[in-house]
Amino acid sequence: MNNLPTVTKNLLIINVLCFLGMIVARRYGVDLENMLGLHFFLASDFNIGQLVSYMFMHANFPHIFFNMFAVWMFGRVLEQVWGPKRFLTYYMVCGIGAGLVQEFVQFCEYFFVWSGYDSVNTGMNIIPMSEFLNQLTTVGASGAVYGVLLAFGMLFPNSPMFVFPIPVPVKAKYFVIGYAVLELLLGVGGSDGVAHFAHLGGMLFGLMLIIYWKKKNGGGQIYY
């Protein structure tokens, strides 16, 4: 742990502490996931600070484990290349951007599907629209993590990666493209409760920031 770059280490620590704090708070009847998770902006429980705080909340152990594993595996490399300030800026921009994309997707769904109704049938019961909107909560660092994956794939496109269950190494650029296509397909065709478009949003904002940095650097490589 002492060998980890500063920002990567602190991101891991903060996320783990928030996850443990969420578990402890539940025992005292406090729902931190609901308080700090990102609500739909038309819901009464929404506040602007949730665009940051939602990145540090996770639904369960596998959720935080795989996100933090990716931060540890790829984030430390980016921080060593970019430095702590630029890496933290990139991470936060990707996470906030993912939240904004998720808000936009939820608004589109609300506008085209739910806006004409006063209540929603969830399959188990009928609840008022205001209560339903407050249930649209997004948590997790996945948007920022997908941005990190994109950056790694762009900076080290030919690095071999071992992806289960593929028996041969895959170049990082193909790994990232494959993940992006998979997220798009799942987002369009699925209702599995996973914010697939938020993942794509993290990649999109990461791409825009990398392009901006590259132009600012005169079109050269974004190594600092």
Tab-separated table of C-alpha atoms in Angstrom:
chain	number	residue	atom	x	y	z
A	1	MET	CA	0.000	0.000	0.000
A	2	ASN	CA	2.883	2.381	0.765
A	3	ASN	CA	4.138	1.962	-2.806
A	4	LEU	CA	0.879	3.248	-4.304
A	5	PRO	CA	0.756	6.783	-5.697
A	6	THR	CA	-0.940	9.278	-3.387
A	7	VAL	CA	-4.251	9.836	-5.180
A	8	THR	CA	-4.801	6.177	-6.031
A	9	LYS	CA	-4.116	5.173	-2.442
A	10	ASN	CA	-6.436	7.798	-1.031
A	11	LEU	CA	-9.218	6.919	-3.466
A	12	LEU	CA	-9.019	3.314	-2.314
A	13	ILE	CA	-9.025	4.319	1.357
A	14	ILE	CA	-11.924	6.773	1.031
A	15	ASN	CA	-14.086	4.327	-0.915
A	16	VAL	CA	-13.470	1.530	1.581
A	17	LEU	CA	-14.160	3.824	4.555
A	18	CYS	CA	-17.389	5.041	2.952
A	19	PHE	CA	-18.479	1.462	2.307
A	20	LEU	CA	-17.773	0.430	5.900
A	21	GLY	CA	-19.465	3.592	7.152
A	22	MET	CA	-22.546	2.771	5.100
A	23	ILE	CA	-22.754	-0.698	6.672
A	24	VAL	CA	-22.359	0.666	10.208
A	25	ALA	CA	-24.874	3.481	9.604
A	26	ARG	CA	-27.518	0.966	8.516
A	27	ARG	CA	-27.402	-0.594	11.978
A	28	TYR	CA	-28.432	2.764	13.403
A	29	GLY	CA	-31.200	3.287	10.875
A	30	VAL	CA	-29.251	5.748	8.711
A	31	ASP	CA	-29.296	5.100	4.953
A	32	LEU	CA	-26.129	6.741	3.637
A	33	GLU	CA	-26.643	5.149	0.235
A	34	ASN	CA	-29.914	7.038	-0.093
A	35	MET	CA	-28.464	10.278	1.291
A	36	LEU	CA	-25.263	10.313	-0.765
A	37	GLY	CA	-26.326	8.348	-3.836
A	38	LEU	CA	-27.225	10.284	-6.986
A	39	HIS	CA	-30.976	10.867	-7.201
A	40	PHE	CA	-32.853	11.863	-10.330
A	41	PHE	CA	-32.701	15.660	-10.505
A	42	LEU	CA	-36.521	16.008	-10.500
A	43	ALA	CA	-36.799	14.001	-7.275
A	44	SER	CA	-37.199	15.771	-3.941
A	45	ASP	CA	-34.158	13.977	-2.465
A	46	PHE	CA	-31.771	15.265	-5.135
A	47	ASN	CA	-29.015	17.732	-4.337
A	48	ILE	CA	-26.124	18.857	-6.511
A	49	GLY	CA	-23.463	17.476	-4.170
A	50	GLN	CA	-24.618	13.960	-4.985
A	51	LEU	CA	-22.840	14.248	-8.347
A	52	VAL	CA	-19.642	13.845	-6.321
A	53	SER	CA	-20.718	11.802	-3.301
A	54	TYR	CA	-22.369	9.030	-5.354
A	55	MET	CA	-18.928	7.962	-6.619
A	56	PHE	CA	-17.947	6.881	-3.117
A	57	MET	CA	-21.050	4.795	-2.368
A	58	HIS	CA	-21.306	1.149	-3.417
A	59	ALA	CA	-24.231	-1.255	-3.300
A	60	ASN	CA	-22.391	-4.369	-2.084
A	61	PHE	CA	-18.989	-5.999	-1.683
A	62	PRO	CA	-18.555	-7.247	-5.299
A	63	HIS	CA	-19.473	-3.761	-6.527
A	64	ILE	CA	-16.754	-2.008	-4.544
A	65	PHE	CA	-14.228	-4.835	-4.953
A	66	PHE	CA	-14.183	-4.828	-8.743
A	67	ASN	CA	-14.254	-1.032	-8.967
A	68	MET	CA	-11.377	-0.630	-6.534
A	69	PHE	CA	-9.442	-3.455	-8.175
A	70	ALA	CA	-9.624	-1.508	-11.445
A	71	VAL	CA	-8.556	1.719	-9.689
A	72	TRP	CA	-5.610	-0.123	-8.148
A	73	MET	CA	-4.650	-1.857	-11.398
A	74	PHE	CA	-5.017	0.995	-13.895
A	75	GLY	CA	-5.290	4.145	-11.794
A	76	ARG	CA	-1.808	3.848	-10.334
A	77	VAL	CA	-0.344	3.607	-13.847
A	78	LEU	CA	-2.170	6.737	-15.004
A	79	GLU	CA	-1.148	8.631	-11.886
A	80	GLN	CA	2.494	7.708	-12.413
A	81	VAL	CA	2.269	8.964	-16.004
A	82	TRP	CA	0.149	12.083	-15.450
A	83	GLY	CA	0.961	13.009	-11.885
A	84	PRO	CA	-1.512	13.243	-8.983
A	85	LYS	CA	-3.223	16.534	-9.900
A	86	ARG	CA	-4.001	15.604	-13.493
A	87	PHE	CA	-5.081	12.082	-12.565
A	88	LEU	CA	-7.444	13.307	-9.836
A	89	THR	CA	-8.904	15.889	-12.215
A	90	TYR	CA	-9.467	13.203	-14.831
A	91	TYR	CA	-11.016	10.779	-12.332
A	92	MET	CA	-13.436	13.372	-10.966
A	93	VAL	CA	-14.418	14.684	-14.406
A	94	CYS	CA	-15.199	11.138	-15.579
A	95	GLY	CA	-17.237	10.400	-12.457
A	96	ILE	CA	-19.229	13.636	-12.576
A	97	GLY	CA	-19.682	13.289	-16.332
A	98	ALA	CA	-21.037	9.769	-15.854
A	99	GLY	CA	-23.538	11.127	-13.349
A	100	LEU	CA	-24.668	13.837	-15.757
A	101	VAL	CA	-25.181	11.298	-18.536
A	102	GLN	CA	-27.170	9.090	-16.154
A	103	GLU	CA	-29.360	12.085	-15.246
A	104	PHE	CA	-29.953	12.796	-18.947
A	105	VAL	CA	-30.878	9.178	-19.699
A	106	GLN	CA	-33.279	9.099	-16.746
A	107	PHE	CA	-34.841	12.371	-17.876
A	108	CYS	CA	-35.414	10.972	-21.380
A	109	GLU	CA	-37.047	7.888	-19.908
A	110	TYR	CA	-39.168	10.047	-17.607
A	111	PHE	CA	-40.208	12.405	-20.404
A	112	PHE	CA	-41.168	9.699	-22.889
A	113	VAL	CA	-42.558	7.064	-20.501
A	114	TRP	CA	-43.565	8.335	-17.064
A	115	SER	CA	-44.369	12.043	-17.294
A	116	GLY	CA	-48.055	11.472	-18.100
A	117	TYR	CA	-48.701	9.402	-14.982
A	118	ASP	CA	-49.332	10.259	-11.333
A	119	SER	CA	-48.234	6.839	-10.074
A	120	VAL	CA	-46.187	3.850	-11.167
A	121	ASN	CA	-46.943	0.130	-10.991
A	122	THR	CA	-43.682	-1.482	-9.899
A	123	GLY	CA	-45.042	-5.005	-10.307
A	124	MET	CA	-45.432	-5.422	-6.555
A	125	ASN	CA	-47.474	-2.326	-5.725
A	126	ILE	CA	-48.540	1.054	-7.030
A	127	ILE	CA	-46.599	4.024	-5.684
A	128	PRO	CA	-46.924	7.783	-6.242
A	129	MET	CA	-44.693	9.260	-8.921
A	130	SER	CA	-42.841	11.396	-6.365
A	131	GLU	CA	-41.889	8.300	-4.379
A	132	PHE	CA	-40.892	6.434	-7.522
A	133	LEU	CA	-38.585	9.251	-8.667
A	134	ASN	CA	-36.797	9.180	-5.314
A	135	GLN	CA	-36.056	5.488	-5.871
A	136	LEU	CA	-34.006	6.282	-8.986
A	137	THR	CA	-30.655	6.306	-7.233
A	138	THR	CA	-27.229	5.690	-8.765
A	139	VAL	CA	-24.157	4.692	-6.745
A	140	GLY	CA	-20.627	3.579	-7.500
A	141	ALA	CA	-17.306	4.626	-8.984
A	142	SER	CA	-17.922	2.704	-12.206
A	143	GLY	CA	-18.254	5.806	-14.386
A	144	ALA	CA	-14.868	7.082	-13.225
A	145	VAL	CA	-13.413	3.578	-13.534
A	146	TYR	CA	-14.558	3.243	-17.135
A	147	GLY	CA	-12.918	6.581	-17.853
A	148	VAL	CA	-9.711	5.216	-16.332
A	149	LEU	CA	-9.961	2.118	-18.544
A	150	LEU	CA	-10.383	4.312	-21.609
A	151	ALA	CA	-7.319	6.401	-20.725
A	152	PHE	CA	-5.207	3.304	-20.155
A	153	GLY	CA	-6.307	1.903	-23.513
A	154	MET	CA	-5.414	5.163	-25.266
A	155	LEU	CA	-2.046	5.626	-23.579
A	156	PHE	CA	-1.008	1.970	-23.781
A	157	PRO	CA	-3.078	0.587	-26.694
A	158	ASN	CA	-0.894	-2.447	-27.349
A	159	SER	CA	-0.414	-3.574	-23.748
A	160	PRO	CA	-1.489	-7.225	-23.413
A	161	MET	CA	-4.340	-7.918	-21.019
A	162	PHE	CA	-5.664	-11.255	-19.837
A	163	VAL	CA	-9.463	-11.301	-19.829
A	164	PHE	CA	-11.361	-14.299	-18.449
A	165	PRO	CA	-12.435	-16.555	-20.159
A	166	ILE	CA	-10.407	-15.600	-23.273
A	167	PRO	CA	-7.364	-17.930	-23.259
A	168	VAL	CA	-5.017	-15.508	-25.042
A	169	PRO	CA	-3.938	-11.957	-24.154
A	170	VAL	CA	-5.969	-9.106	-25.670
A	171	LYS	CA	-4.499	-5.726	-26.548
A	172	ALA	CA	-5.746	-2.947	-24.283
A	173	LYS	CA	-7.306	-0.992	-27.162
A	174	TYR	CA	-9.480	-3.963	-28.154
A	175	PHE	CA	-10.360	-4.616	-24.518
A	176	VAL	CA	-11.642	-1.037	-24.119
A	177	ILE	CA	-13.544	-1.073	-27.414
A	178	GLY	CA	-15.125	-4.397	-26.503
A	179	TYR	CA	-16.249	-3.097	-23.124
A	180	ALA	CA	-17.722	0.039	-24.694
A	181	VAL	CA	-19.701	-1.968	-27.249
A	182	LEU	CA	-20.906	-4.362	-24.549
A	183	GLU	CA	-22.076	-1.484	-22.333
A	184	LEU	CA	-23.919	0.094	-25.268
A	185	LEU	CA	-25.702	-3.160	-26.102
A	186	LEU	CA	-26.625	-3.788	-22.475
A	187	GLY	CA	-27.787	-0.212	-22.032
A	188	VAL	CA	-30.028	-0.284	-25.102
A	189	GLY	CA	-31.450	-3.738	-24.625
A	190	GLY	CA	-31.472	-4.349	-20.895
A	191	SER	CA	-33.228	-3.417	-17.675
A	192	ASP	CA	-30.855	-5.112	-15.248
A	193	GLY	CA	-30.598	-2.195	-12.848
A	194	VAL	CA	-27.026	-1.368	-13.925
A	195	ALA	CA	-26.260	2.184	-15.105
A	196	HIS	CA	-24.664	1.153	-18.401
A	197	PHE	CA	-25.054	4.594	-19.951
A	198	ALA	CA	-23.289	6.115	-16.939
A	199	HIS	CA	-20.336	3.829	-17.715
A	200	LEU	CA	-20.349	5.090	-21.287
A	201	GLY	CA	-20.692	8.624	-19.963
A	202	GLY	CA	-17.509	8.233	-17.954
A	203	MET	CA	-15.708	7.086	-21.081
A	204	LEU	CA	-17.197	9.924	-23.143
A	205	PHE	CA	-16.137	12.653	-20.722
A	206	GLY	CA	-12.734	11.010	-20.363
A	207	LEU	CA	-12.305	11.026	-24.141
A	208	MET	CA	-13.287	14.684	-24.380
A	209	LEU	CA	-10.837	15.642	-21.635
A	210	ILE	CA	-8.003	13.677	-23.246
A	211	ILE	CA	-8.707	15.325	-26.618
A	212	TYR	CA	-8.718	18.736	-24.924
A	213	TRP	CA	-5.401	18.051	-23.186
A	214	LYS	CA	-3.906	16.758	-26.412
A	215	LYS	CA	-4.925	19.891	-28.356
A	216	LYS	CA	-3.652	22.062	-25.516
A	217	ASN	CA	-0.350	20.215	-25.772
A	218	GLY	CA	-0.072	21.015	-29.467
A	219	GLY	CA	-1.345	17.656	-30.660
A	220	GLY	CA	1.412	15.676	-28.976
A	221	GLN	CA	1.156	12.748	-26.623
A	222	ILE	CA	-0.506	13.419	-23.270
A	223	TYR	CA	2.404	12.239	-21.145
A	224	TYR	CA	3.377	14.531	-18.286
